[in-house]
Short mmCIF file of C-alpha atoms in Angstrom, two decimals:
data_model
loop_
_atom_site.label_atom_id
_atom_site.label_comp_id
_atom_site.label_asym_id
_atom_site.label_seq_id
_atom_site.Cartn_x
_atom_site.Cartn_y
_atom_site.Cartn_z
CA ALA A 187 30.51 16.19 -41.56
CA ALA A 188 27.25 14.22 -41.68
CA HIS A 189 26.77 15.26 -45.30
CA ALA A 190 30.32 14.19 -46.17
CA ALA A 191 29.59 10.70 -44.84
CA GLY A 192 27.01 10.34 -47.61
CA GLY A 193 24.08 9.26 -45.48
CA PRO A 194 21.19 10.65 -43.46
CA LEU A 195 21.34 12.70 -40.28
CA LEU A 196 18.92 11.41 -37.64
CA ILE A 197 18.15 13.73 -34.72
CA PRO A 198 16.11 12.30 -31.83
CA VAL A 199 14.09 15.26 -30.54
CA PHE A 200 11.69 16.32 -27.84
CA ALA A 201 8.43 17.33 -29.47
CA LEU A 202 7.94 20.65 -27.66
CA GLN A 203 10.29 23.56 -28.42
CA ARG A 204 13.43 21.49 -29.09
CA SER A 205 12.04 20.36 -32.45
CA GLN A 206 11.03 23.88 -33.45
CA GLU A 207 14.34 25.47 -32.41
CA LEU A 208 16.33 22.87 -34.33
CA LEU A 209 14.20 23.36 -37.43
CA VAL A 210 14.71 27.13 -37.36
CA ASP A 211 18.48 26.71 -37.06
CA LEU A 212 18.72 23.97 -39.70
CA LEU A 213 16.75 25.99 -42.23
CA GLN A 214 18.84 29.08 -41.51
CA LEU A 215 22.08 27.15 -41.87
CA MET A 216 20.97 25.80 -45.24
CA ASP A 217 19.81 29.23 -46.43
CA GLU A 218 23.10 30.87 -45.43
CA GLY A 219 25.32 28.12 -46.82
CA GLY A 220 26.44 26.82 -43.43
CA ALA A 221 25.07 23.38 -44.26
CA PRO A 222 24.37 21.65 -47.58
CA ARG A 223 20.78 21.90 -48.71
CA GLY A 224 18.73 18.78 -48.29
CA ASP A 225 15.29 17.53 -47.42
CA ILE A 226 14.25 17.85 -43.77
CA PHE A 227 11.53 15.61 -42.36
CA LEU A 228 9.72 16.27 -39.09
CA ASP A 229 8.49 12.79 -38.16
CA SER A 230 6.46 13.32 -35.00
CA PRO A 231 2.70 14.00 -34.89
CA LEU A 232 3.00 15.80 -31.54
CA ALA A 233 5.89 17.96 -32.76
CA ILE A 234 3.87 18.84 -35.86
CA GLU A 235 0.90 19.95 -33.75
CA ALA A 236 3.21 21.91 -31.45
CA SER A 237 4.78 23.63 -34.47
CA GLU A 238 1.36 24.87 -35.52
CA VAL A 239 0.93 26.44 -32.07
CA PHE A 240 4.35 28.11 -32.34
CA LEU A 241 3.32 29.55 -35.70
CA GLU A 242 0.07 30.91 -34.29
CA ARG A 243 1.35 32.22 -30.96
CA GLY A 244 5.10 32.66 -31.35
CA TRP A 245 5.11 36.44 -31.88
CA ASN A 246 8.04 38.02 -30.04
CA PRO A 247 7.44 41.70 -29.18
CA ALA A 248 11.16 42.35 -28.66
CA LEU A 249 11.99 41.02 -32.13
CA GLN A 250 8.78 42.35 -33.69
CA ARG A 251 8.40 39.06 -35.51
CA ASN A 252 7.68 35.38 -35.00
CA PRO A 253 11.07 33.60 -34.98
CA PHE A 254 9.32 30.32 -35.77
CA GLU A 255 7.81 31.59 -39.01
CA PRO A 256 10.11 29.34 -41.12
CA VAL A 257 8.72 26.24 -39.40
CA ARG A 258 6.02 25.46 -41.93
CA PRO A 259 5.90 22.88 -44.74
CA SER A 260 7.96 23.95 -47.74
CA ALA A 261 10.10 22.58 -50.53
CA ASN A 262 12.80 21.69 -48.00
CA LEU A 263 10.66 20.84 -44.97
CA ARG A 264 8.04 18.11 -44.85
CA PHE A 265 5.75 17.19 -41.97
CA LEU A 266 5.09 13.44 -41.71
CA ALA A 267 1.96 13.01 -39.63
CA LYS A 268 0.79 9.71 -41.09
CA PRO A 269 2.59 6.46 -40.22
CA TRP A 270 2.81 5.38 -43.86
CA ASP A 271 4.59 8.64 -44.73
CA SER A 272 7.08 7.86 -41.97
CA ASP A 273 7.57 4.35 -43.33
CA GLY A 274 8.36 5.83 -46.74
CA LEU A 275 11.63 7.25 -45.39
CA GLU A 276 13.07 3.74 -45.63
CA ARG A 277 13.25 4.16 -49.40
CA LEU A 278 15.45 7.26 -49.22
CA SER A 279 19.21 7.24 -49.58
CA GLY A 280 21.90 9.89 -49.48
CA TRP A 281 21.86 13.15 -47.56
CA HIS A 282 18.68 14.13 -45.73
CA VAL A 283 17.70 15.07 -42.18
CA ILE A 284 15.11 13.33 -40.00
CA LEU A 285 13.84 14.77 -36.72
CA ALA A 286 11.84 12.19 -34.77
CA ALA A 287 10.67 11.80 -31.19
CA SER A 288 11.44 10.86 -28.54
CA GLY A 289 14.51 12.78 -27.48
CA MET A 290 15.94 9.99 -25.30
CA CYS A 291 15.18 7.31 -27.91
CA ASP A 292 13.01 5.26 -25.56
CA ALA A 293 9.73 5.61 -27.47
CA GLY A 294 8.22 6.99 -30.63
CA ARG A 295 9.12 6.70 -34.29
CA VAL A 296 12.80 7.42 -33.72
CA ARG A 297 13.29 3.83 -32.57
CA LYS A 298 12.43 2.33 -35.94
CA HIS A 299 14.74 4.82 -37.64
CA LEU A 300 17.55 3.93 -35.25
CA LYS A 301 16.95 0.26 -35.88
CA ARG A 302 17.43 0.66 -39.62
CA LEU A 303 20.19 3.30 -39.54
CA LEU A 304 22.50 2.52 -36.63
CA TRP A 305 24.23 -0.32 -38.45
CA ARG A 306 24.97 1.88 -41.49
CA LYS A 307 28.38 3.55 -41.26
CA GLU A 308 27.31 6.40 -43.57
CA ALA A 309 24.55 7.48 -41.14
CA THR A 310 24.93 10.03 -38.35
CA VAL A 311 22.89 10.25 -35.14
CA LEU A 312 22.90 13.61 -33.34
CA LEU A 313 21.75 13.56 -29.71
CA SER A 314 20.44 17.03 -28.97
CA GLY A 315 19.83 16.95 -25.23
CA PHE A 316 20.28 15.26 -21.88
CA GLN A 317 20.04 11.46 -21.88
CA ALA A 318 18.87 9.89 -18.62
CA ALA A 319 20.53 6.78 -17.21
CA GLY A 320 19.10 3.55 -18.60
CA THR A 321 17.68 5.09 -21.77
CA LEU A 322 18.69 4.03 -25.26
CA GLY A 323 19.95 7.56 -25.86
CA ARG A 324 22.29 7.30 -22.86
CA LEU A 325 23.65 3.97 -24.08
CA LEU A 326 24.41 5.52 -27.47
CA ALA A 327 25.94 8.61 -25.86
CA ASP A 328 28.20 6.38 -23.76
CA GLY A 329 29.47 4.58 -26.86
CA ALA A 330 27.69 1.23 -26.68
CA PRO A 331 28.92 -0.94 -29.60
CA ARG A 332 25.60 -2.82 -29.72
CA VAL A 333 22.10 -2.01 -28.54
CA SER A 334 18.79 -3.84 -28.37
CA ILE A 335 15.83 -2.23 -30.16
CA GLN A 336 12.40 -3.86 -30.23
CA GLY A 337 13.96 -7.16 -29.23
CA ASP A 338 16.62 -7.16 -31.96
CA GLU A 339 20.33 -6.65 -31.46
CA VAL A 340 21.70 -3.80 -33.58
CA ARG A 341 25.38 -3.14 -34.11
CA VAL A 342 26.28 0.55 -33.85
CA ARG A 343 28.31 1.51 -36.91
CA ALA A 344 26.78 4.95 -37.44
CA ARG A 345 28.56 7.98 -36.07
CA VAL A 346 26.97 9.20 -32.83
CA ARG A 347 27.43 12.86 -31.93
CA LYS A 348 26.15 15.02 -29.06
CA ILE A 349 25.28 18.68 -28.77
CA GLU A 350 24.41 20.34 -25.46
CA ALA A 351 23.44 23.82 -26.67
CA TYR A 352 19.72 23.12 -26.94
CA SER A 353 18.89 22.42 -23.31
CA ALA A 354 15.68 24.24 -22.41
CA HIS A 355 16.50 24.13 -18.69
CA ALA A 356 18.55 26.56 -16.66
CA ASP A 357 21.88 25.27 -15.40
CA ALA A 358 22.93 25.17 -11.74
CA LEU A 359 24.16 28.76 -11.81
CA GLY A 360 20.93 29.96 -13.41
CA LEU A 361 18.76 28.09 -10.91
CA THR A 362 20.78 29.40 -7.96
CA ARG A 363 20.49 32.95 -9.28
CA TRP A 364 16.73 32.48 -9.80
CA ALA A 365 16.30 31.28 -6.20
CA ARG A 366 18.48 34.07 -4.78
CA ASP A 367 16.35 36.68 -6.56
CA ARG A 368 13.35 35.34 -4.64
CA ALA A 369 14.97 35.24 -1.21
CA PRO A 370 14.10 35.08 1.57
CA VAL A 371 12.21 31.82 1.08
CA ALA A 372 9.78 31.37 3.95
CA GLY A 373 9.11 27.70 3.34
CA SER A 374 11.05 24.83 1.83
CA ILE A 375 12.75 24.27 -1.50
CA LEU A 376 12.10 20.93 -3.20
CA LEU A 377 14.58 19.77 -5.82
CA ALA A 378 12.89 17.39 -8.25
CA HIS A 379 13.31 16.17 -11.82
CA GLY A 380 17.03 15.53 -11.61
CA GLU A 381 19.48 12.70 -11.12
CA PRO A 382 20.71 12.27 -7.52
CA ALA A 383 24.22 13.63 -8.06
CA ALA A 384 22.93 16.71 -9.90
CA ALA A 385 20.25 17.37 -7.26
CA GLN A 386 22.81 17.10 -4.47
CA GLY A 387 25.16 19.43 -6.32
CA LEU A 388 22.40 22.04 -6.69
CA ARG A 389 21.54 21.68 -3.01
CA ASP A 390 25.17 22.38 -2.08
CA ARG A 391 25.15 25.50 -4.27
CA LEU A 392 21.97 26.77 -2.63
CA VAL A 393 23.39 26.21 0.85
CA ALA A 394 26.54 28.09 -0.17
CA ALA A 395 24.29 30.90 -1.41
CA GLY A 396 22.81 31.28 2.07
CA PHE A 397 19.73 29.06 2.04
CA ASP A 398 18.89 26.92 5.08
CA ALA A 399 20.16 23.38 4.47
CA ASP A 400 17.30 21.86 6.50
CA ALA A 401 14.74 23.58 4.27
CA ILE A 402 16.10 22.08 1.04
CA LEU A 403 14.49 18.71 0.30
CA ILE A 404 15.34 16.16 -2.38
CA PRO A 405 12.26 13.92 -2.65
CA ASP A 406 12.67 10.24 -3.40
CA LEU A 407 10.52 8.36 -5.88
CA ASP A 408 6.88 8.13 -4.66
CA GLU A 409 7.38 10.58 -1.79
CA ALA A 410 4.42 12.96 -1.43
CA PHE A 411 4.07 16.28 0.37
CA ASP A 412 1.28 18.65 1.35
CA LEU A 413 2.16 22.20 0.33
CA THR A 414 0.78 24.96 2.53
CA GLU A 415 1.87 28.55 2.93
CA GLY A 416 5.29 28.59 4.53
CA ARG A 417 5.36 24.86 5.21
CA VAL A 418 5.91 21.52 3.49
CA THR A 419 4.49 18.50 5.29
CA PRO A 420 5.43 14.95 4.24
CA ARG A 421 2.47 12.67 3.74
CA GLN A 422 2.22 9.21 5.22
CA PRO A 423 4.73 7.19 3.18
CA SER A 424 3.33 4.62 0.78
CA PRO A 425 5.17 1.50 -0.38
CA ALA A 426 7.89 2.53 -2.81
CA ARG A 427 7.92 0.99 -6.26
CA LEU A 428 11.72 0.99 -6.28
CA PRO A 429 14.42 1.50 -3.67
CA PRO A 430 15.37 5.20 -3.87
CA HIS A 431 19.01 4.51 -4.74
CA THR A 432 18.02 2.47 -7.82
CA ALA A 433 15.51 4.87 -9.39
CA ALA A 434 18.03 6.62 -11.67
CA ARG A 435 20.40 3.74 -12.37
CA LEU A 436 20.67 0.83 -14.73
CA ASP A 437 18.46 -2.04 -13.58
CA TRP A 438 18.33 -5.77 -14.24
CA HIS A 439 16.54 -5.22 -17.55
CA ASN A 440 19.54 -3.26 -18.84
CA HIS A 441 21.96 -5.86 -17.48
CA ARG A 442 19.96 -8.72 -19.03
CA VAL A 443 20.05 -7.14 -22.48
CA ALA A 444 23.77 -6.37 -22.12
CA PHE A 445 24.41 -9.98 -21.10
CA GLN A 446 22.40 -11.33 -24.03
CA MET A 447 24.38 -9.22 -26.48
CA ALA A 448 27.67 -10.24 -24.86
CA LEU A 449 26.63 -13.89 -25.11
CA ASN A 450 25.75 -13.50 -28.79
CA ALA A 451 29.12 -11.88 -29.44
CA ALA A 452 30.93 -14.68 -27.59
CA LEU A 453 29.07 -17.36 -29.55
CA GLN A 454 29.78 -15.66 -32.86
CA GLY A 455 33.45 -15.30 -31.98
CA ALA A 456 33.91 -18.88 -30.78
CA GLU A 457 36.34 -21.06 -32.72
CA ASP A 458 33.81 -23.70 -33.76
CA ASP A 459 30.51 -25.33 -32.82
CA LYS A 460 32.22 -27.48 -30.22
CA ALA A 461 33.42 -24.36 -28.40
CA ARG A 462 29.93 -22.87 -28.63
CA GLU A 463 28.39 -26.02 -27.13
CA ALA A 464 30.93 -25.93 -24.30
CA LEU A 465 30.09 -22.31 -23.53
CA LEU A 466 26.36 -23.01 -23.48
CA ARG A 467 26.91 -26.08 -21.31
CA ARG A 468 28.78 -24.04 -18.70
CA LEU A 469 26.08 -21.39 -18.70
CA ARG A 470 23.39 -24.04 -18.35
CA GLU A 471 25.16 -25.51 -15.34
CA VAL A 472 25.22 -22.10 -13.66
CA VAL A 473 21.56 -21.40 -14.44
CA GLU A 474 20.41 -24.83 -13.29
CA GLY A 475 22.44 -24.62 -10.12
CA GLN A 476 23.96 -28.09 -10.31
CA PRO A 477 26.82 -29.03 -12.62
CA GLY A 478 25.78 -31.32 -15.44
CA GLY A 479 22.18 -31.72 -14.31
CA ALA A 480 18.70 -30.34 -14.85
CA PRO A 481 16.83 -28.25 -12.26
CA ALA A 482 15.62 -30.32 -9.35
CA ARG A 483 11.95 -31.38 -9.60
CA PRO A 484 9.71 -33.45 -7.37
CA PRO A 485 10.51 -37.19 -7.66
CA GLY A 486 8.32 -38.86 -10.24
CA ALA A 487 7.30 -35.62 -11.95
CA ARG A 488 6.90 -36.07 -15.69
CA GLY A 489 10.12 -35.24 -17.47
CA SER A 490 12.14 -34.94 -14.26
CA PRO A 491 15.52 -36.64 -13.82
CA HIS A 492 13.83 -39.05 -11.38
CA SER A 493 11.08 -40.12 -13.76
CA PRO A 494 11.35 -43.70 -15.07
CA GLU A 495 9.65 -42.58 -18.30
CA LEU A 496 12.87 -41.05 -19.65
CA ASP A 497 16.24 -42.68 -20.01
CA SER A 498 19.41 -40.61 -19.76
CA GLY A 499 19.61 -39.99 -23.51
CA GLN A 500 16.05 -38.70 -23.62
CA ARG A 501 16.70 -36.44 -20.64
CA SER A 502 19.72 -34.92 -22.35
CA SER A 503 17.78 -34.33 -25.56
CA SER A 504 14.85 -32.77 -23.73
CA ARG A 505 17.12 -30.47 -21.74
CA ASP A 506 19.01 -29.31 -24.84
CA GLU A 507 15.77 -28.44 -26.63
CA ALA A 508 14.83 -26.13 -23.77
CA PHE A 509 17.88 -24.04 -24.55
#
Protein backbone atom coordinates (compact mmCIF):
# COMPACT_ATOMS: atom_id res chain seq x y z
CA ALA A 1 0.00 0.00 0.00
CA ALA A 2 2.85 2.39 0.79
CA HIS A 3 4.42 1.60 -2.58
CA ALA A 4 1.12 2.23 -4.37
CA ALA A 5 0.96 5.71 -2.85
CA GLY A 6 4.10 6.56 -4.82
CA GLY A 7 6.18 7.92 -1.97
CA PRO A 8 8.60 6.83 0.74
CA LEU A 9 7.90 4.63 3.74
CA LEU A 10 9.32 6.10 6.95
CA ILE A 11 9.62 3.77 9.95
CA PRO A 12 10.59 5.32 13.30
CA VAL A 13 12.59 2.60 15.05
CA PHE A 14 14.31 1.75 18.28
CA ALA A 15 18.00 1.27 17.59
CA LEU A 16 18.46 -2.04 19.43
CA GLN A 17 16.85 -5.20 18.03
CA ARG A 18 13.73 -3.54 16.56
CA SER A 19 15.79 -2.08 13.71
CA GLN A 20 17.52 -5.37 12.99
CA GLU A 21 14.32 -7.44 13.07
CA LEU A 22 12.56 -5.05 10.72
CA LEU A 23 15.48 -5.09 8.30
CA VAL A 24 15.52 -8.89 8.19
CA ASP A 25 11.79 -9.00 7.47
CA LEU A 26 11.86 -6.20 4.90
CA LEU A 27 14.70 -7.81 2.97
CA GLN A 28 12.96 -11.19 3.07
CA LEU A 29 9.69 -9.69 1.86
CA MET A 30 11.45 -8.05 -1.06
CA ASP A 31 13.37 -11.23 -1.93
CA GLU A 32 10.19 -13.34 -1.87
CA GLY A 33 8.05 -10.85 -3.78
CA GLY A 34 5.90 -9.89 -0.81
CA ALA A 35 6.93 -6.25 -1.20
CA PRO A 36 8.24 -4.29 -4.19
CA ARG A 37 11.99 -3.99 -4.32
CA GLY A 38 13.39 -0.65 -3.32
CA ASP A 39 16.25 1.02 -1.55
CA ILE A 40 16.33 0.66 2.24
CA PHE A 41 18.23 3.18 4.35
CA LEU A 42 19.18 2.61 7.99
CA ASP A 43 19.60 6.17 9.25
CA SER A 44 20.77 5.77 12.84
CA PRO A 45 24.43 5.60 13.95
CA LEU A 46 23.51 3.62 17.07
CA ALA A 47 21.39 1.14 15.10
CA ILE A 48 24.26 0.70 12.65
CA GLU A 49 26.70 -0.10 15.47
CA ALA A 50 24.16 -2.46 17.04
CA SER A 51 23.71 -4.23 13.70
CA GLU A 52 27.43 -4.95 13.59
CA VAL A 53 27.14 -6.60 17.02
CA PHE A 54 24.20 -8.71 15.82
CA LEU A 55 26.28 -9.83 12.84
CA GLU A 56 29.20 -10.80 15.06
CA ARG A 57 27.28 -12.44 17.91
CA GLY A 58 23.88 -13.36 16.52
CA TRP A 59 24.55 -17.08 15.97
CA ASN A 60 21.49 -19.12 16.93
CA PRO A 61 22.36 -22.73 17.88
CA ALA A 62 18.77 -23.90 17.37
CA LEU A 63 18.71 -22.53 13.83
CA GLN A 64 22.37 -23.34 13.18
CA ARG A 65 22.75 -19.94 11.56
CA ASN A 66 22.77 -16.23 12.28
CA PRO A 67 19.28 -14.93 11.40
CA PHE A 68 20.69 -11.40 11.15
CA GLU A 69 23.17 -12.29 8.42
CA PRO A 70 21.22 -10.28 5.79
CA VAL A 71 21.64 -7.11 7.85
CA ARG A 72 24.77 -5.85 6.16
CA PRO A 73 25.26 -3.14 3.51
CA SER A 74 24.25 -4.34 0.06
CA ALA A 75 22.76 -3.13 -3.20
CA ASN A 76 19.38 -2.74 -1.47
CA LEU A 77 20.49 -1.76 2.03
CA ARG A 78 22.57 1.29 2.88
CA PHE A 79 23.86 2.37 6.27
CA LEU A 80 23.88 6.16 6.74
CA ALA A 81 26.25 6.91 9.60
CA LYS A 82 27.28 10.41 8.53
CA PRO A 83 24.87 13.34 8.92
CA TRP A 84 25.47 14.55 5.36
CA ASP A 85 24.47 11.13 4.02
CA SER A 86 21.25 11.43 6.01
CA ASP A 87 20.64 14.91 4.60
CA GLY A 88 21.01 13.49 1.10
CA LEU A 89 17.74 11.59 1.50
CA GLU A 90 15.93 14.87 0.92
CA ARG A 91 16.82 14.62 -2.77
CA LEU A 92 15.11 11.24 -3.22
CA SER A 93 11.62 10.77 -4.59
CA GLY A 94 9.42 7.78 -5.24
CA TRP A 95 9.40 4.46 -3.41
CA HIS A 96 12.09 3.84 -0.80
CA VAL A 97 12.22 2.87 2.87
CA ILE A 98 13.86 4.83 5.69
CA LEU A 99 14.40 3.42 9.17
CA ALA A 100 15.43 6.15 11.61
CA ALA A 101 15.53 6.52 15.38
CA SER A 102 13.95 7.22 17.74
CA GLY A 103 11.02 4.86 17.91
CA MET A 104 8.68 7.31 19.65
CA CYS A 105 9.71 10.20 17.37
CA ASP A 106 10.87 12.41 20.24
CA ALA A 107 14.55 12.60 19.28
CA GLY A 108 17.03 11.59 16.63
CA ARG A 109 17.10 11.93 12.87
CA VAL A 110 13.55 10.70 12.42
CA ARG A 111 12.26 14.13 13.43
CA LYS A 112 13.76 15.89 10.43
CA HIS A 113 12.36 13.19 8.15
CA LEU A 114 8.92 13.57 9.70
CA LYS A 115 9.13 17.32 9.29
CA ARG A 116 9.73 17.04 5.55
CA LEU A 117 7.46 14.05 4.86
CA LEU A 118 4.36 14.37 7.05
CA TRP A 119 2.80 17.03 4.85
CA ARG A 120 3.21 14.90 1.71
CA LYS A 121 0.14 12.78 0.99
CA GLU A 122 2.18 10.22 -0.97
CA ALA A 123 4.32 9.41 2.10
CA THR A 124 3.58 6.70 4.66
CA VAL A 125 4.71 6.59 8.30
CA LEU A 126 4.70 3.18 9.99
CA LEU A 127 4.82 3.21 13.80
CA SER A 128 6.37 -0.08 14.83
CA GLY A 129 5.95 -0.10 18.60
CA PHE A 130 4.40 1.35 21.72
CA GLN A 131 4.08 5.14 21.82
CA ALA A 132 4.10 6.70 25.29
CA ALA A 133 1.70 9.48 26.23
CA GLY A 134 2.97 12.94 25.32
CA THR A 135 5.38 11.76 22.62
CA LEU A 136 5.20 12.83 19.01
CA GLY A 137 4.66 9.20 18.06
CA ARG A 138 1.60 9.00 20.31
CA LEU A 139 0.14 12.17 18.81
CA LEU A 140 0.54 10.69 15.32
CA ALA A 141 -0.90 7.36 16.43
CA ASP A 142 -3.93 9.15 17.87
CA GLY A 143 -4.58 10.91 14.56
CA ALA A 144 -3.41 14.47 15.24
CA PRO A 145 -4.11 16.58 12.12
CA ARG A 146 -1.19 18.90 12.92
CA VAL A 147 1.95 18.51 14.99
CA SER A 148 4.80 20.76 16.06
CA ILE A 149 8.33 19.66 15.12
CA GLN A 150 11.38 21.74 16.00
CA GLY A 151 9.16 24.75 16.57
CA ASP A 152 7.35 24.52 13.23
CA GLU A 153 3.75 23.48 12.70
CA VAL A 154 3.41 20.59 10.27
CA ARG A 155 0.14 19.46 8.75
CA VAL A 156 -0.26 15.67 8.72
CA ARG A 157 -1.24 14.60 5.22
CA ALA A 158 0.85 11.42 5.09
CA ARG A 159 -0.77 8.11 5.90
CA VAL A 160 0.06 6.97 9.43
CA ARG A 161 -0.10 3.25 10.14
CA LYS A 162 0.66 1.14 13.22
CA ILE A 163 1.94 -2.38 13.70
CA GLU A 164 2.14 -4.07 17.11
CA ALA A 165 3.87 -7.32 16.16
CA TYR A 166 7.40 -6.11 16.91
CA SER A 167 7.12 -5.48 20.64
CA ALA A 168 10.20 -6.89 22.36
CA HIS A 169 8.42 -7.07 25.72
CA ALA A 170 6.27 -9.86 27.09
CA ASP A 171 2.58 -9.09 27.43
CA ALA A 172 0.59 -9.30 30.66
CA LEU A 173 -0.05 -13.03 30.23
CA GLY A 174 3.62 -13.70 29.55
CA LEU A 175 4.77 -11.68 32.57
CA THR A 176 2.25 -13.38 34.84
CA ARG A 177 3.38 -16.79 33.61
CA TRP A 178 7.03 -15.80 34.13
CA ALA A 179 6.31 -14.73 37.73
CA ARG A 180 4.26 -17.85 38.47
CA ASP A 181 7.13 -20.06 37.31
CA ARG A 182 9.30 -18.42 39.99
CA ALA A 183 6.83 -18.71 42.85
CA PRO A 184 6.89 -18.57 45.76
CA VAL A 185 8.36 -15.06 45.83
CA ALA A 186 9.85 -14.43 49.26
CA GLY A 187 10.12 -10.67 48.89
CA SER A 188 8.27 -8.03 46.94
CA ILE A 189 7.44 -7.54 43.28
CA LEU A 190 8.04 -4.07 41.86
CA LEU A 191 6.20 -3.12 38.68
CA ALA A 192 8.12 -0.42 36.82
CA HIS A 193 8.49 0.90 33.27
CA GLY A 194 4.80 1.02 32.48
CA GLU A 195 1.93 3.47 32.33
CA PRO A 196 -0.26 3.55 35.46
CA ALA A 197 -3.26 1.76 33.98
CA ALA A 198 -1.11 -1.02 32.53
CA ALA A 199 0.83 -1.44 35.78
CA GLN A 200 -2.38 -1.66 37.78
CA GLY A 201 -3.79 -4.20 35.34
CA LEU A 202 -0.70 -6.38 35.70
CA ARG A 203 -0.90 -6.09 39.48
CA ASP A 204 -4.51 -7.32 39.39
CA ARG A 205 -3.46 -10.29 37.26
CA LEU A 206 -0.68 -11.20 39.68
CA VAL A 207 -3.04 -11.01 42.65
CA ALA A 208 -5.51 -13.25 40.80
CA ALA A 209 -2.62 -15.66 40.18
CA GLY A 210 -2.08 -16.00 43.93
CA PHE A 211 0.54 -13.39 44.76
CA ASP A 212 0.23 -11.31 47.93
CA ALA A 213 -1.33 -7.95 47.04
CA ASP A 214 0.64 -6.15 49.78
CA ALA A 215 3.92 -7.41 48.31
CA ILE A 216 3.27 -5.95 44.84
CA LEU A 217 4.52 -2.36 44.60
CA ILE A 218 4.05 0.18 41.82
CA PRO A 219 6.74 2.83 42.41
CA ASP A 220 6.02 6.45 41.62
CA LEU A 221 8.46 8.72 39.83
CA ASP A 222 11.57 9.39 41.99
CA GLU A 223 10.68 6.76 44.59
CA ALA A 224 13.75 4.78 45.71
CA PHE A 225 14.09 1.45 47.51
CA ASP A 226 16.83 -0.56 49.18
CA LEU A 227 16.76 -4.15 47.93
CA THR A 228 17.89 -6.80 50.38
CA GLU A 229 17.26 -10.52 50.44
CA GLY A 230 13.58 -11.09 51.06
CA ARG A 231 12.79 -7.45 51.73
CA VAL A 232 12.25 -4.13 49.96
CA THR A 233 12.69 -1.04 52.11
CA PRO A 234 11.57 2.40 50.87
CA ARG A 235 14.19 5.08 51.22
CA GLN A 236 13.54 8.46 52.74
CA PRO A 237 11.41 10.23 50.13
CA SER A 238 13.01 13.07 48.22
CA PRO A 239 11.11 15.97 46.64
CA ALA A 240 9.31 14.69 43.55
CA ARG A 241 9.98 16.39 40.24
CA LEU A 242 6.37 15.87 39.19
CA PRO A 243 3.17 14.87 40.97
CA PRO A 244 2.84 11.09 40.49
CA HIS A 245 -0.50 11.33 38.67
CA THR A 246 0.98 13.63 35.99
CA ALA A 247 4.13 11.67 35.13
CA ALA A 248 2.59 9.71 32.25
CA ARG A 249 0.10 12.27 30.97
CA LEU A 250 0.05 15.23 28.65
CA ASP A 251 1.44 18.31 30.37
CA TRP A 252 1.21 22.05 29.81
CA HIS A 253 3.87 21.91 27.11
CA ASN A 254 1.63 19.63 25.04
CA HIS A 255 -1.40 21.81 25.71
CA ARG A 256 0.51 24.98 24.80
CA VAL A 257 1.56 23.58 21.43
CA ALA A 258 -1.97 22.29 20.77
CA PHE A 259 -3.37 25.73 21.61
CA GLN A 260 -0.87 27.48 19.34
CA MET A 261 -1.80 25.24 16.44
CA ALA A 262 -5.51 25.73 17.11
CA LEU A 263 -4.98 29.49 17.19
CA ASN A 264 -3.10 29.40 13.89
CA ALA A 265 -5.91 27.38 12.33
CA ALA A 266 -8.53 29.81 13.65
CA LEU A 267 -6.63 32.81 12.30
CA GLN A 268 -6.18 31.20 8.90
CA GLY A 269 -9.86 30.29 8.75
CA ALA A 270 -11.13 33.73 9.82
CA GLU A 271 -13.24 35.64 7.32
CA ASP A 272 -10.93 38.65 7.03
CA ASP A 273 -8.27 40.66 8.84
CA LYS A 274 -10.90 42.43 10.91
CA ALA A 275 -12.08 39.09 12.30
CA ARG A 276 -8.48 38.11 13.01
CA GLU A 277 -7.86 41.35 14.90
CA ALA A 278 -11.02 40.79 16.93
CA LEU A 279 -9.91 37.28 17.87
CA LEU A 280 -6.46 38.48 18.93
CA ARG A 281 -8.01 41.34 20.90
CA ARG A 282 -10.19 38.94 22.88
CA LEU A 283 -7.23 36.68 23.59
CA ARG A 284 -5.14 39.65 24.68
CA GLU A 285 -7.84 40.71 27.11
CA VAL A 286 -7.85 37.26 28.68
CA VAL A 287 -4.05 37.10 28.92
CA GLU A 288 -3.75 40.59 30.37
CA GLY A 289 -6.50 39.95 32.87
CA GLN A 290 -8.40 43.19 32.31
CA PRO A 291 -10.65 43.85 29.32
CA GLY A 292 -9.23 46.39 26.92
CA GLY A 293 -6.16 47.21 28.98
CA ALA A 294 -2.50 46.35 29.38
CA PRO A 295 -1.11 44.41 32.36
CA ALA A 296 -1.02 46.48 35.50
CA ARG A 297 2.39 48.04 36.26
CA PRO A 298 3.64 50.28 39.04
CA PRO A 299 2.42 53.88 38.58
CA GLY A 300 4.95 55.96 36.71
CA ALA A 301 6.84 52.98 35.30
CA ARG A 302 8.15 53.65 31.82
CA GLY A 303 5.67 52.49 29.22
CA SER A 304 2.94 51.76 31.77
CA PRO A 305 -0.65 52.96 31.29
CA HIS A 306 -0.03 55.46 34.12
CA SER A 307 3.07 57.01 32.58
CA PRO A 308 2.65 60.58 31.29
CA GLU A 309 5.28 59.85 28.63
CA LEU A 310 2.80 57.97 26.45
CA ASP A 311 -0.56 59.14 25.20
CA SER A 312 -3.35 56.65 24.56
CA GLY A 313 -2.45 56.20 20.90
CA GLN A 314 1.16 55.40 21.74
CA ARG A 315 0.07 52.93 24.41
CA SER A 316 -2.13 51.10 21.93
CA SER A 317 0.65 50.94 19.35
CA SER A 318 3.17 49.70 21.90
CA ARG A 319 0.82 47.03 23.17
CA ASP A 320 0.01 45.77 19.67
CA GLU A 321 3.69 45.43 18.81
CA ALA A 322 4.16 43.14 21.80
CA PHE A 323 1.76 40.69 20.19
